[in-house]
Short mmCIF file of C-alpha atoms in Angstrom, two decimals:
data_model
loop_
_atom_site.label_atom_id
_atom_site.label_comp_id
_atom_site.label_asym_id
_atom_site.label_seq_id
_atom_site.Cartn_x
_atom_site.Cartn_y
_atom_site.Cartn_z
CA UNK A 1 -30.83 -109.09 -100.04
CA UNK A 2 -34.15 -107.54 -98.56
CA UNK A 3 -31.52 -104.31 -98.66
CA UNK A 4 -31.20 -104.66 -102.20
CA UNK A 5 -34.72 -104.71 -103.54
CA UNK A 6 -35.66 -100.84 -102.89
CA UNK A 7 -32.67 -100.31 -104.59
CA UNK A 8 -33.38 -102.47 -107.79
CA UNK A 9 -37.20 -101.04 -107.97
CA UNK A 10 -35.82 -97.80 -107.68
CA UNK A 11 -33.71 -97.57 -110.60
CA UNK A 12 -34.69 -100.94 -112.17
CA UNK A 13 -33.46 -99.30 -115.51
CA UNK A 14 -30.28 -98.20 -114.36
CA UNK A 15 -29.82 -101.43 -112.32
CA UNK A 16 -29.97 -103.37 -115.64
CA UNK A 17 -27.59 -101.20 -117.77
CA UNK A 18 -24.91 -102.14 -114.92
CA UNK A 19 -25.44 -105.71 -115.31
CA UNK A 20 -25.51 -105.00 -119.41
CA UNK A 21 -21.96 -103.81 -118.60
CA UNK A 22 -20.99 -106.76 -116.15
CA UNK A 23 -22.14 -108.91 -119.01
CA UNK A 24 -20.12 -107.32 -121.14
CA UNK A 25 -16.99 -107.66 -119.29
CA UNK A 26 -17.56 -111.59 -119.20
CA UNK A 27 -17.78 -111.41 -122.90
CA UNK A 28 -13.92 -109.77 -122.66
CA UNK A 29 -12.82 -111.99 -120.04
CA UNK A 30 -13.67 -115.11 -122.45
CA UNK A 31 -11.92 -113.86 -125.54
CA UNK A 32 -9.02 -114.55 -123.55
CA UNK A 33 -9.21 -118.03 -123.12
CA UNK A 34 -8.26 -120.58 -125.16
CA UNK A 35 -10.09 -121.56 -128.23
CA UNK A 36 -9.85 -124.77 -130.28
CA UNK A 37 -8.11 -124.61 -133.29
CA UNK A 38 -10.17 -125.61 -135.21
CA UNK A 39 -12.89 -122.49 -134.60
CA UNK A 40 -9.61 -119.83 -134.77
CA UNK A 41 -9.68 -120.61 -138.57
CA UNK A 42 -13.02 -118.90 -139.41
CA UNK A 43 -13.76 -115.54 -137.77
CA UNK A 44 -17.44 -116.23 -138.04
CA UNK A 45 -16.97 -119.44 -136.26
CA UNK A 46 -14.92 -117.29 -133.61
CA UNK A 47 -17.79 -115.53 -133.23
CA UNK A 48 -19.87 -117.98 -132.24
CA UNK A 49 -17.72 -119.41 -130.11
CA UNK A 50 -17.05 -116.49 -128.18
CA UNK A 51 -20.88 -115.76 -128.04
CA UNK A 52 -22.24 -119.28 -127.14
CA UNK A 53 -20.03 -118.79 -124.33
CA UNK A 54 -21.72 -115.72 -122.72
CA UNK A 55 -24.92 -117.51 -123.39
CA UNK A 56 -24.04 -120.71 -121.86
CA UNK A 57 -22.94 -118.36 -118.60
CA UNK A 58 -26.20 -116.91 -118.57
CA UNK A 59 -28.16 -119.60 -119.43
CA UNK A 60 -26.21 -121.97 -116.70
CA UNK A 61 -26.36 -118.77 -114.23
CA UNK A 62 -30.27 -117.87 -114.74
CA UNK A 63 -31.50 -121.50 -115.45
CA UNK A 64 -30.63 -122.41 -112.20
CA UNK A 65 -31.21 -119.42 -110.24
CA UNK A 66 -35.07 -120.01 -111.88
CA UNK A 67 -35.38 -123.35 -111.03
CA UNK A 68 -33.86 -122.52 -107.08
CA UNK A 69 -36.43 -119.73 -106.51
CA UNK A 70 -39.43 -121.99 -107.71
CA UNK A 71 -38.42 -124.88 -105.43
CA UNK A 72 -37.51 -122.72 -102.36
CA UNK A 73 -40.59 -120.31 -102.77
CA UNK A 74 -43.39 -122.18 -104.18
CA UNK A 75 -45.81 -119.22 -104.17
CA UNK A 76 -43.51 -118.54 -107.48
CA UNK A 77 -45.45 -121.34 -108.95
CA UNK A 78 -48.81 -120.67 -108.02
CA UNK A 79 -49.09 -116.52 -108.42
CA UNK A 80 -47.03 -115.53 -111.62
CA UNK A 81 -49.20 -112.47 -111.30
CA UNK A 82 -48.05 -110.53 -108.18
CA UNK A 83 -45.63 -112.87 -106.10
CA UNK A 84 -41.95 -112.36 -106.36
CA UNK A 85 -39.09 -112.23 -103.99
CA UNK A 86 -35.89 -109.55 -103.90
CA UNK A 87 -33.96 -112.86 -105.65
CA UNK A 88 -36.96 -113.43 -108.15
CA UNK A 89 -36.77 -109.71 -109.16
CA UNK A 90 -32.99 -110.04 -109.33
CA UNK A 91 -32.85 -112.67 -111.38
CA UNK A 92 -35.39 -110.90 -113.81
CA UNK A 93 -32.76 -107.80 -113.85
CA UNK A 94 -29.92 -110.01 -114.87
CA UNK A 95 -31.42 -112.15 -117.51
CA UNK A 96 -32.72 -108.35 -118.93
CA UNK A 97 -29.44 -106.94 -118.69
CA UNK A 98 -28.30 -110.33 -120.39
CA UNK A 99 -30.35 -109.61 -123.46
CA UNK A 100 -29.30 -105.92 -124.16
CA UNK A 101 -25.85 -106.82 -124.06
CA UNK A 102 -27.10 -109.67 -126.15
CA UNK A 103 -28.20 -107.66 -128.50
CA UNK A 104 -25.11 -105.29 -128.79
CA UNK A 105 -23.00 -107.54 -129.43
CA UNK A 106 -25.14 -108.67 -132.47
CA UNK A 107 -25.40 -105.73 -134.01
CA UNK A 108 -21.59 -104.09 -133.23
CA UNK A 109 -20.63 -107.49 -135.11
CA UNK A 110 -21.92 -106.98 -137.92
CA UNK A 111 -24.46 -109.93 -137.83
CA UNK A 112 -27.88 -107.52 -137.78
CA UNK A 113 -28.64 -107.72 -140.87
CA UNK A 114 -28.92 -112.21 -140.74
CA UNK A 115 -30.22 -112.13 -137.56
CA UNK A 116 -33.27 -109.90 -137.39
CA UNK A 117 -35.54 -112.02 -136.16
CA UNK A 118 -33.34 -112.41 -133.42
CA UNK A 119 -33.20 -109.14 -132.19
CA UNK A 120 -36.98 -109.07 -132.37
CA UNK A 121 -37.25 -111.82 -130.01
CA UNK A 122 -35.09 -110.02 -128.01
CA UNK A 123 -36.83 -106.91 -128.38
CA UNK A 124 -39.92 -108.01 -127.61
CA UNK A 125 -38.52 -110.26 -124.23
CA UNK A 126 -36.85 -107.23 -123.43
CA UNK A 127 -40.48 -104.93 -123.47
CA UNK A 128 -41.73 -108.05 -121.54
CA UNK A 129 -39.34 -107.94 -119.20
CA UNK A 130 -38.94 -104.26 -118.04
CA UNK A 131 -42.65 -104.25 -118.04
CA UNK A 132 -42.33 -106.28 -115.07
CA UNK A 133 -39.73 -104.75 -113.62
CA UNK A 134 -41.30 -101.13 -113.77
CA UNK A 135 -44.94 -102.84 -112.69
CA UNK A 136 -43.80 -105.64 -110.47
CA UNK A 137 -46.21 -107.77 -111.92
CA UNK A 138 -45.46 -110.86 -114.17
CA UNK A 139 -42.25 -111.56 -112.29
CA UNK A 140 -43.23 -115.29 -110.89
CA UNK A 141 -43.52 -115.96 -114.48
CA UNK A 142 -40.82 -114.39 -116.16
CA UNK A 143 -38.98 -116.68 -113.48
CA UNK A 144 -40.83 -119.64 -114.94
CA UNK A 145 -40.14 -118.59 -118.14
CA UNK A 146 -36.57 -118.66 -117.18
CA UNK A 147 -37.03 -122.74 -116.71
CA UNK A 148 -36.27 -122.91 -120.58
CA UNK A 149 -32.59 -121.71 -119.68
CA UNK A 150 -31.83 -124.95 -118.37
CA UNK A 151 -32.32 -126.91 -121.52
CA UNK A 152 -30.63 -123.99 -123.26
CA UNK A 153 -27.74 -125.28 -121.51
CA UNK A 154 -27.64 -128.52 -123.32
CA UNK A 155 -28.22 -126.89 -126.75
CA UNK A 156 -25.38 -124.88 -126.12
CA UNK A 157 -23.14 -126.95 -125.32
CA UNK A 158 -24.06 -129.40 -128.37
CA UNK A 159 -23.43 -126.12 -130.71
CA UNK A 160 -19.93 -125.64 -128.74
CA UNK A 161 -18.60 -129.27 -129.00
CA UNK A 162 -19.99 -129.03 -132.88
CA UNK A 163 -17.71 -126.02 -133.24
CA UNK A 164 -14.95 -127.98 -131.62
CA UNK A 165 -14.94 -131.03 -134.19
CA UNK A 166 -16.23 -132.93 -130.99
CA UNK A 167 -19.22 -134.84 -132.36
CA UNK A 168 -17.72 -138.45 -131.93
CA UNK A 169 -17.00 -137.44 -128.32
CA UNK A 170 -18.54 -139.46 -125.01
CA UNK A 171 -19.13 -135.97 -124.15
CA UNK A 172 -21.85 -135.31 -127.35
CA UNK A 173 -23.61 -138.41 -127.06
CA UNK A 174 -24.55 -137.81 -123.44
CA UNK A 175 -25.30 -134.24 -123.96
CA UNK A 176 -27.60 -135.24 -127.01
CA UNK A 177 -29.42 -137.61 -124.38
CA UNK A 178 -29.79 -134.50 -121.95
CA UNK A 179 -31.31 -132.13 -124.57
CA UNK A 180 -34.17 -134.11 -125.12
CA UNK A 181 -34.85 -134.82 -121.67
CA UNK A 182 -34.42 -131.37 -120.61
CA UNK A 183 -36.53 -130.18 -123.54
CA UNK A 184 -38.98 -132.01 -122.52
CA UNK A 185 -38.94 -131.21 -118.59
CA UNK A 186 -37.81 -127.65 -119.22
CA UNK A 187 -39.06 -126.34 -122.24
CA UNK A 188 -41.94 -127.77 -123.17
CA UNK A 189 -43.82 -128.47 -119.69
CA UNK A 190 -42.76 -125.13 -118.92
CA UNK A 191 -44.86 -123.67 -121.89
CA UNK A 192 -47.70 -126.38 -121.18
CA UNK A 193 -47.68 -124.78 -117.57
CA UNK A 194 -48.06 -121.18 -118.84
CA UNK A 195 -50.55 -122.00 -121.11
CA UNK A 196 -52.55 -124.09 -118.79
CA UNK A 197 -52.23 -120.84 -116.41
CA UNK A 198 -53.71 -118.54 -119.17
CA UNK A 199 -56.53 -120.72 -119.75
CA UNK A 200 -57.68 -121.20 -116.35
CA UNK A 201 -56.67 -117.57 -115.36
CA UNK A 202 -57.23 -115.40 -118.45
CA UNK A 203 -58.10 -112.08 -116.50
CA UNK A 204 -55.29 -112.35 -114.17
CA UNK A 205 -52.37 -113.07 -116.87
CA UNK A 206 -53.43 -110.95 -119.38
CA UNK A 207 -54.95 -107.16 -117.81
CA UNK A 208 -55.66 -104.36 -120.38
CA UNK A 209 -51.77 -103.55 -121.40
CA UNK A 210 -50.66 -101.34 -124.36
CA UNK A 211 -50.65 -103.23 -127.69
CA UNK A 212 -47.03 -103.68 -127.15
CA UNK A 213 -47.10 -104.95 -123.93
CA UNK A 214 -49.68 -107.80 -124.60
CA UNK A 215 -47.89 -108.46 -127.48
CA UNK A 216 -44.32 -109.23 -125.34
CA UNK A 217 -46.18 -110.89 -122.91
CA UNK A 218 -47.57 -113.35 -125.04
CA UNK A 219 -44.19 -113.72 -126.59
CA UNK A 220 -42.89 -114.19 -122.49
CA UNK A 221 -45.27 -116.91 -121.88
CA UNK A 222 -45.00 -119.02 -125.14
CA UNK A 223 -41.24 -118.55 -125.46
CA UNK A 224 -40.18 -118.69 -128.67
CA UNK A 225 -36.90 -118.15 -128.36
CA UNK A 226 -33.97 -118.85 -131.25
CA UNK A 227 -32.74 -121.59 -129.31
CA UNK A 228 -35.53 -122.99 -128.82
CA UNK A 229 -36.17 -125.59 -131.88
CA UNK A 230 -37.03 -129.13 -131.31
CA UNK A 231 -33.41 -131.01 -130.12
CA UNK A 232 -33.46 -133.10 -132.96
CA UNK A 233 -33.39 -130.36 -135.56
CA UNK A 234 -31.32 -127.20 -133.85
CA UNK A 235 -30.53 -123.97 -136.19
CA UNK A 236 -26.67 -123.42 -136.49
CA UNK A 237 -26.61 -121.00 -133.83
CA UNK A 238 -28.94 -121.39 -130.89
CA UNK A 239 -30.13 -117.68 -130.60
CA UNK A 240 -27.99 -116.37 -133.52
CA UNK A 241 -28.94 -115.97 -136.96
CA UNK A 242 -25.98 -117.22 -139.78
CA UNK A 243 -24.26 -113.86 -141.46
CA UNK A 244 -26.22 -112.63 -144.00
CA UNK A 245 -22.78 -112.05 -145.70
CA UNK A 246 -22.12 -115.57 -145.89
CA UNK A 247 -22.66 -117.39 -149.21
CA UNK A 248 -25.70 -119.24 -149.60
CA UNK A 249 -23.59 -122.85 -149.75
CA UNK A 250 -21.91 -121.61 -146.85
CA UNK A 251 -25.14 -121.15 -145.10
CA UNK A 252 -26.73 -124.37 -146.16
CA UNK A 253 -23.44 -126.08 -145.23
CA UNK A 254 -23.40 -124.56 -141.78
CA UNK A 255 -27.26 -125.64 -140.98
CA UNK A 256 -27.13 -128.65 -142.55
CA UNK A 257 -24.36 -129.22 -139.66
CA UNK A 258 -26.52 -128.96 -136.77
CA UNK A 259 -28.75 -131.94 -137.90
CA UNK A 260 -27.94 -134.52 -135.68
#
């Protein structure tokens, strides 16, 4: 791994396109599984099938991989200004290359237009994040930010099992019990931390950056991401916006939905 990291901060850019592409090919390989029935009827639905999958993959890939580095490297925790290891930078690259392909796929499916503020968020994670892979600085807490992947898992799933026709399911009731427990723990302790951080370090989170990079580095440290709403009262797509070309009873239907 110690191989690898000259490599990656060499051609950080290049690095993440590749991953964009590995990404990508996950998002084939899943078309090809089976779907439930009941989410083959509506193409829109299909849609979000297919992409909550790729999102639960990355969130259940990079959640963990966050939470690993900050327990087996504790310096991740205490400088999110210069510390970071070749699997911390890694890990920054993949979650980066997650979002372009992210992003793609939102726009080649016709769903741009409903989910602008979407691809804002991503664009602005996305300025956040190669910042800190071109500078090497802010990648202990990009990793931290990364924490809020691990509740993503939960409000994935939930929008998955929804999909499904699953709600009376074992399955949704425990699930429902994890999101708010790993909202709490995940989400919003991990935005308590980076806040508390910016307070007691001001001058060492936030440098003189371009407009555009202080901007996506605030947006870094107080994630705000689509998925991230209050468990209780989730959008109808964690991360994705509802087609703009959907009716406006359709869209009311399919938000109303999500309330648990």
């Amino acid at each position: 791994m110690e191989a690898l990291l000259p490599v990656l901060r060499g051609y950080p850019l290049p690095s993440v396109l590749v991953i964009a592409l590995l990404f990508r090919v996950v998002d084939q390989f899943l078309q090809k599984l089976p779907v439930p029935k009941l989410v083959q009827q509506d193409k829109f639905h299909a849609w979000r099938w297919r992409n909550l999958s790729v999102s639960m993959v990355h969130s259940l890939l990079t959640g963990t991989w966050a939470v690993t580095c900050a327990v087996v490297w504790p310096e991740t925790l205490q400088d999110l200004h210069l510390y970071h290891t070749p699997l911390s930078y890694l890990l920054v690259c993949v979650s980066t290359g997650y979002f372009i392909q992210d992003a793609f796929d939102i726009i080649c499916s016709g769903y741009a237009r409903g989910s602008w503020e979407f691809l804002l968020h991503h664009a602005l994670v996305l300025s956040c994040f190669i910042y800190s892979l071109l500078t090497h600085m802010y990648v202990a807490g990009a990793v931290v930010a990364l924490f809020v992947e691990v509740n993503s898992v939960t409000l994935h799933l939930r929008l998955l099992l929804k999909l499904a026709g699953a709600q009376a399911t074992a399955l949704y009731h425990i699930n429902k019990v994890t999101n708010i427990i790993t909202y709490v723990i995940f989400r919003l302790f991990t935005q308590f931390y980076l806040t508390w951080g910016r307070v007691h370090f001001p001058k060492l989170l936030f440098p003189p950056l371009p407009s555009s990079s202080l901007l996506s580095l605030l947006f870094l440290l107080f994630p705000s991401s689509p998925s991230s709403s209050p468990p209780h009262r989730t959008r109808s797509v964690p991360g994705k916006a509802v087609c703009s070309c959907c009716s406006t009873k359709r869209v009311s239907k399919l938000r109303a939905s999500s309330v648990v």
